[in-house]
Short mmCIF file of C-alpha atoms in Angstrom, two decimals:
data_model
loop_
_atom_site.label_atom_id
_atom_site.label_comp_id
_atom_site.label_asym_id
_atom_site.label_seq_id
_atom_site.Cartn_x
_atom_site.Cartn_y
_atom_site.Cartn_z
CA MET K 6 253.57 47.38 -44.45
CA GLN K 7 254.31 43.84 -45.65
CA ARG K 8 252.75 44.68 -49.10
CA ALA K 9 254.99 47.82 -49.35
CA TRP K 10 258.13 45.70 -48.39
CA ARG K 11 257.02 43.02 -50.95
CA GLU K 12 256.76 45.50 -53.62
CA ARG K 13 260.23 46.83 -52.88
CA ILE K 14 261.60 43.41 -53.09
CA GLU K 15 259.96 42.71 -56.35
CA THR K 16 261.18 46.01 -57.86
CA GLY K 17 264.68 45.29 -56.61
CA ALA K 18 264.60 41.82 -58.05
CA MET K 19 263.50 43.18 -61.45
CA LEU K 20 266.23 46.01 -61.40
CA ALA K 21 269.02 43.68 -60.03
CA PRO K 22 270.16 42.21 -63.53
CA SER K 23 270.39 45.78 -65.07
CA VAL K 24 272.19 47.05 -62.09
CA VAL K 25 274.68 44.06 -62.11
CA LEU K 26 275.31 44.60 -65.87
CA LEU K 27 275.84 48.29 -65.45
CA VAL K 28 278.22 47.77 -62.63
CA LEU K 29 280.24 45.17 -64.42
CA PHE K 30 280.40 46.74 -67.91
CA VAL K 31 280.20 50.54 -67.03
CA LEU K 32 281.18 51.36 -63.49
CA VAL K 33 284.05 48.83 -63.14
CA PRO K 34 285.80 49.66 -66.48
CA LEU K 35 285.46 53.52 -65.67
CA CYS K 36 287.22 52.78 -62.41
CA VAL K 37 289.95 50.74 -64.14
CA VAL K 38 290.42 53.75 -66.74
CA ALA K 39 290.41 56.29 -63.70
CA ALA K 40 293.05 54.04 -61.85
CA TYR K 41 295.18 53.80 -65.15
CA SER K 42 294.94 57.76 -65.44
CA PHE K 43 297.15 57.96 -62.29
CA ALA K 44 299.55 55.46 -63.17
CA LEU K 45 303.24 55.91 -64.35
CA ARG K 46 304.43 55.18 -67.87
CA ASP K 47 307.74 53.91 -69.17
CA PRO K 48 309.32 55.35 -72.30
CA TYR K 49 307.42 52.91 -74.37
CA GLY K 50 304.00 53.76 -72.87
CA ALA K 51 303.67 50.68 -70.76
CA VAL K 52 301.88 51.24 -67.42
CA LEU K 53 304.01 51.03 -64.38
CA PRO K 54 302.73 50.86 -60.63
CA GLY K 55 302.78 54.19 -59.01
CA PHE K 56 300.86 57.52 -58.66
CA THR K 57 301.25 60.58 -60.67
CA LEU K 58 299.20 63.73 -61.70
CA ASP K 59 301.52 64.50 -64.80
CA ASN K 60 298.94 62.78 -67.07
CA TYR K 61 296.34 65.42 -66.00
CA ARG K 62 298.74 68.22 -66.19
CA GLU K 63 299.45 67.44 -69.69
CA LEU K 64 295.66 67.84 -70.43
CA PHE K 65 295.93 71.47 -70.22
CA GLN K 66 298.44 71.80 -73.09
CA SER K 67 297.04 73.60 -76.02
CA VAL K 68 297.00 70.75 -78.30
CA TYR K 69 294.68 68.72 -76.02
CA LEU K 70 292.36 71.76 -75.21
CA LEU K 71 291.86 72.16 -78.78
CA VAL K 72 290.75 68.45 -79.04
CA PHE K 73 288.46 69.22 -76.25
CA VAL K 74 286.82 72.12 -77.75
CA ASN K 75 286.39 70.43 -81.14
CA SER K 76 284.98 67.37 -79.48
CA PHE K 77 282.29 69.48 -77.71
CA LYS K 78 281.45 71.32 -80.76
CA LEU K 79 280.81 68.13 -82.68
CA ALA K 80 278.84 66.80 -79.63
CA ALA K 81 276.65 69.89 -79.73
CA ALA K 82 276.25 69.78 -83.35
CA THR K 83 275.27 66.20 -83.35
CA THR K 84 272.81 66.72 -80.49
CA VAL K 85 271.11 69.59 -82.42
CA LEU K 86 270.93 67.52 -85.56
CA CYS K 87 269.65 64.54 -83.90
CA LEU K 88 266.80 66.43 -82.21
CA LEU K 89 266.01 68.25 -85.48
CA ILE K 90 265.67 64.85 -87.26
CA GLY K 91 264.52 62.57 -84.44
CA TYR K 92 261.83 64.73 -82.98
CA PRO K 93 259.71 64.69 -86.40
CA VAL K 94 260.48 60.99 -86.80
CA ALA K 95 259.18 60.21 -83.22
CA TYR K 96 256.27 62.53 -83.66
CA PHE K 97 255.21 60.89 -86.87
CA ILE K 98 255.52 57.35 -85.40
CA ALA K 99 253.56 58.39 -82.27
CA PHE K 100 250.78 60.33 -83.89
CA ARG K 101 250.62 59.56 -87.55
CA ALA K 102 252.04 56.12 -88.30
CA GLY K 103 248.98 54.11 -86.92
CA PRO K 104 249.32 50.42 -87.38
CA TRP K 105 252.71 51.04 -89.09
CA ALA K 106 254.35 52.24 -85.87
CA PRO K 107 255.65 48.83 -84.63
CA ALA K 108 257.18 48.15 -88.03
CA LEU K 109 258.89 51.50 -88.11
CA LEU K 110 260.20 51.10 -84.52
CA MET K 111 261.53 47.71 -85.66
CA LEU K 112 263.51 49.29 -88.49
CA LEU K 113 265.07 51.67 -85.93
CA LEU K 114 265.96 48.78 -83.80
CA ILE K 115 267.56 46.65 -86.74
CA PRO K 116 270.95 48.70 -86.79
CA PHE K 117 271.39 47.81 -83.04
CA TRP K 118 271.60 44.16 -84.14
CA ILE K 119 274.85 44.83 -86.09
CA ASN K 120 278.10 45.68 -84.42
CA PHE K 121 278.76 49.30 -84.25
CA LEU K 122 282.11 49.09 -85.80
CA ILE K 123 280.66 47.47 -88.90
CA ARG K 124 277.86 50.03 -89.18
CA ILE K 125 280.53 52.73 -89.14
CA SER K 126 282.80 50.97 -91.52
CA ALA K 127 279.99 50.87 -93.98
CA TRP K 128 279.93 54.73 -93.98
CA VAL K 129 283.79 54.52 -94.64
CA VAL K 130 283.23 52.51 -97.71
CA LEU K 131 280.27 55.00 -98.69
CA LEU K 132 282.20 58.05 -98.39
CA GLY K 133 285.60 56.87 -99.54
CA ARG K 134 287.18 58.06 -102.71
CA GLY K 135 286.17 54.87 -104.49
CA GLY K 136 282.79 54.66 -102.64
CA LEU K 137 279.23 54.57 -103.85
CA ILE K 138 278.66 58.32 -103.22
CA ASN K 139 281.72 59.27 -105.30
CA GLN K 140 280.97 56.86 -108.09
CA GLY K 141 277.50 58.09 -108.34
CA MET K 142 278.35 61.74 -108.50
CA LEU K 143 281.18 60.87 -111.09
CA ALA K 144 278.58 58.85 -113.18
CA THR K 145 276.02 61.72 -113.17
CA GLY K 146 278.64 64.29 -114.04
CA ILE K 147 278.27 66.16 -110.75
CA ILE K 148 282.02 66.01 -110.13
CA ASP K 149 284.92 65.34 -112.48
CA ALA K 150 287.34 63.86 -109.89
CA PRO K 151 286.65 61.86 -106.54
CA VAL K 152 286.13 64.17 -103.53
CA GLY K 153 287.89 63.42 -100.29
CA MET K 154 285.01 63.22 -97.74
CA LEU K 155 286.55 61.08 -94.99
CA GLY K 156 287.94 62.81 -92.12
CA THR K 157 285.99 66.03 -92.83
CA VAL K 158 283.49 67.58 -90.10
CA GLY K 159 280.78 66.81 -92.27
CA ALA K 160 281.56 63.14 -92.76
CA THR K 161 281.96 62.91 -88.87
CA LEU K 162 278.80 64.45 -88.35
CA VAL K 163 277.03 62.06 -90.68
CA GLY K 164 278.49 59.06 -88.82
CA MET K 165 277.49 60.39 -85.42
CA VAL K 166 274.14 61.23 -86.34
CA TYR K 167 273.48 57.99 -87.88
CA ALA K 168 274.88 56.15 -84.83
CA PHE K 169 272.93 58.21 -82.24
CA LEU K 170 269.60 58.98 -84.00
CA PRO K 171 267.89 56.03 -82.66
CA LEU K 172 268.79 56.90 -79.20
CA THR K 173 267.04 60.22 -79.79
CA VAL K 174 264.06 58.77 -81.34
CA PHE K 175 263.20 56.27 -78.83
CA PRO K 176 263.05 58.36 -75.65
CA ILE K 177 261.14 61.21 -77.37
CA TYR K 178 258.61 58.51 -78.71
CA ALA K 179 258.32 57.20 -75.21
CA ALA K 180 257.28 60.58 -73.98
CA LEU K 181 254.94 61.21 -76.79
CA GLN K 182 253.16 57.99 -77.01
CA PRO K 183 251.32 58.50 -73.50
CA ILE K 184 250.01 61.88 -74.21
CA ASP K 185 246.29 61.80 -73.91
CA ARG K 186 244.92 62.74 -77.43
CA ARG K 187 242.01 64.40 -75.74
CA LEU K 188 244.27 67.27 -74.72
CA LEU K 189 244.97 67.99 -78.22
CA GLU K 190 241.41 67.76 -79.17
CA ALA K 191 240.56 70.17 -76.34
CA GLY K 192 243.15 72.62 -77.49
CA ALA K 193 241.67 72.43 -81.04
CA ASP K 194 238.05 72.95 -79.59
CA LEU K 195 239.21 75.98 -77.64
CA GLY K 196 240.38 77.50 -80.93
CA ALA K 197 244.18 76.68 -80.73
CA GLY K 198 245.78 75.95 -84.28
CA PRO K 199 248.04 73.11 -84.83
CA ALA K 200 251.13 75.11 -84.14
CA THR K 201 249.81 76.52 -80.86
CA THR K 202 248.64 73.21 -79.55
CA PHE K 203 252.10 71.80 -80.40
CA LEU K 204 253.85 74.43 -78.61
CA ARG K 205 251.51 74.70 -75.54
CA VAL K 206 250.45 70.97 -75.19
CA THR K 207 252.72 68.40 -77.01
CA LEU K 208 256.18 70.02 -76.66
CA PRO K 209 256.03 70.62 -72.98
CA LEU K 210 254.63 67.14 -72.19
CA SER K 211 257.39 65.58 -74.38
CA LEU K 212 260.27 67.68 -72.83
CA PRO K 213 261.35 64.66 -70.44
CA GLY K 214 261.95 62.61 -73.40
CA VAL K 215 263.94 65.43 -75.20
#
């Protein structure tokens, strides 16, 4: 009984810093935003004390509904693309990279050391009319005039996939890494091909990461 309580206390102590950070930097800001959503506004947009549901009624206007629909479409497309790219990358690191796996994981971690806005601003420079991509296509004769890529759906998808791809790779890698390789060998010994082994063994075991 005492051992169980000791283990619970130790677990709570280890989780406490993360819980405190989540409360301070996620839960509290969300509560502040929720409180502001019910507040009044003056003609200049400043927040006034009070309570109103007008802000939520405006959400059902056609212009905002279109924004929501487009946002969900972009989110769905980003999720699918991240899975299509991230799963093979995670699979390669977990099963094929061998001693290079730590280095590849470190390369995926490096972008997190740079401010998010700076990373996205780099894509603005690359995709701009005077950016490297346009300049490269002009130099090779692919295009005759700069192409406007910023603000398009394609450019938005590129930026979102770039931003969220590591967050796709890491959980899938974490689910793939503990898979017992003997299960794959057993599947091969029982006559299953690589595709069947992947669909019947590897994929189901990695679904929690997905």
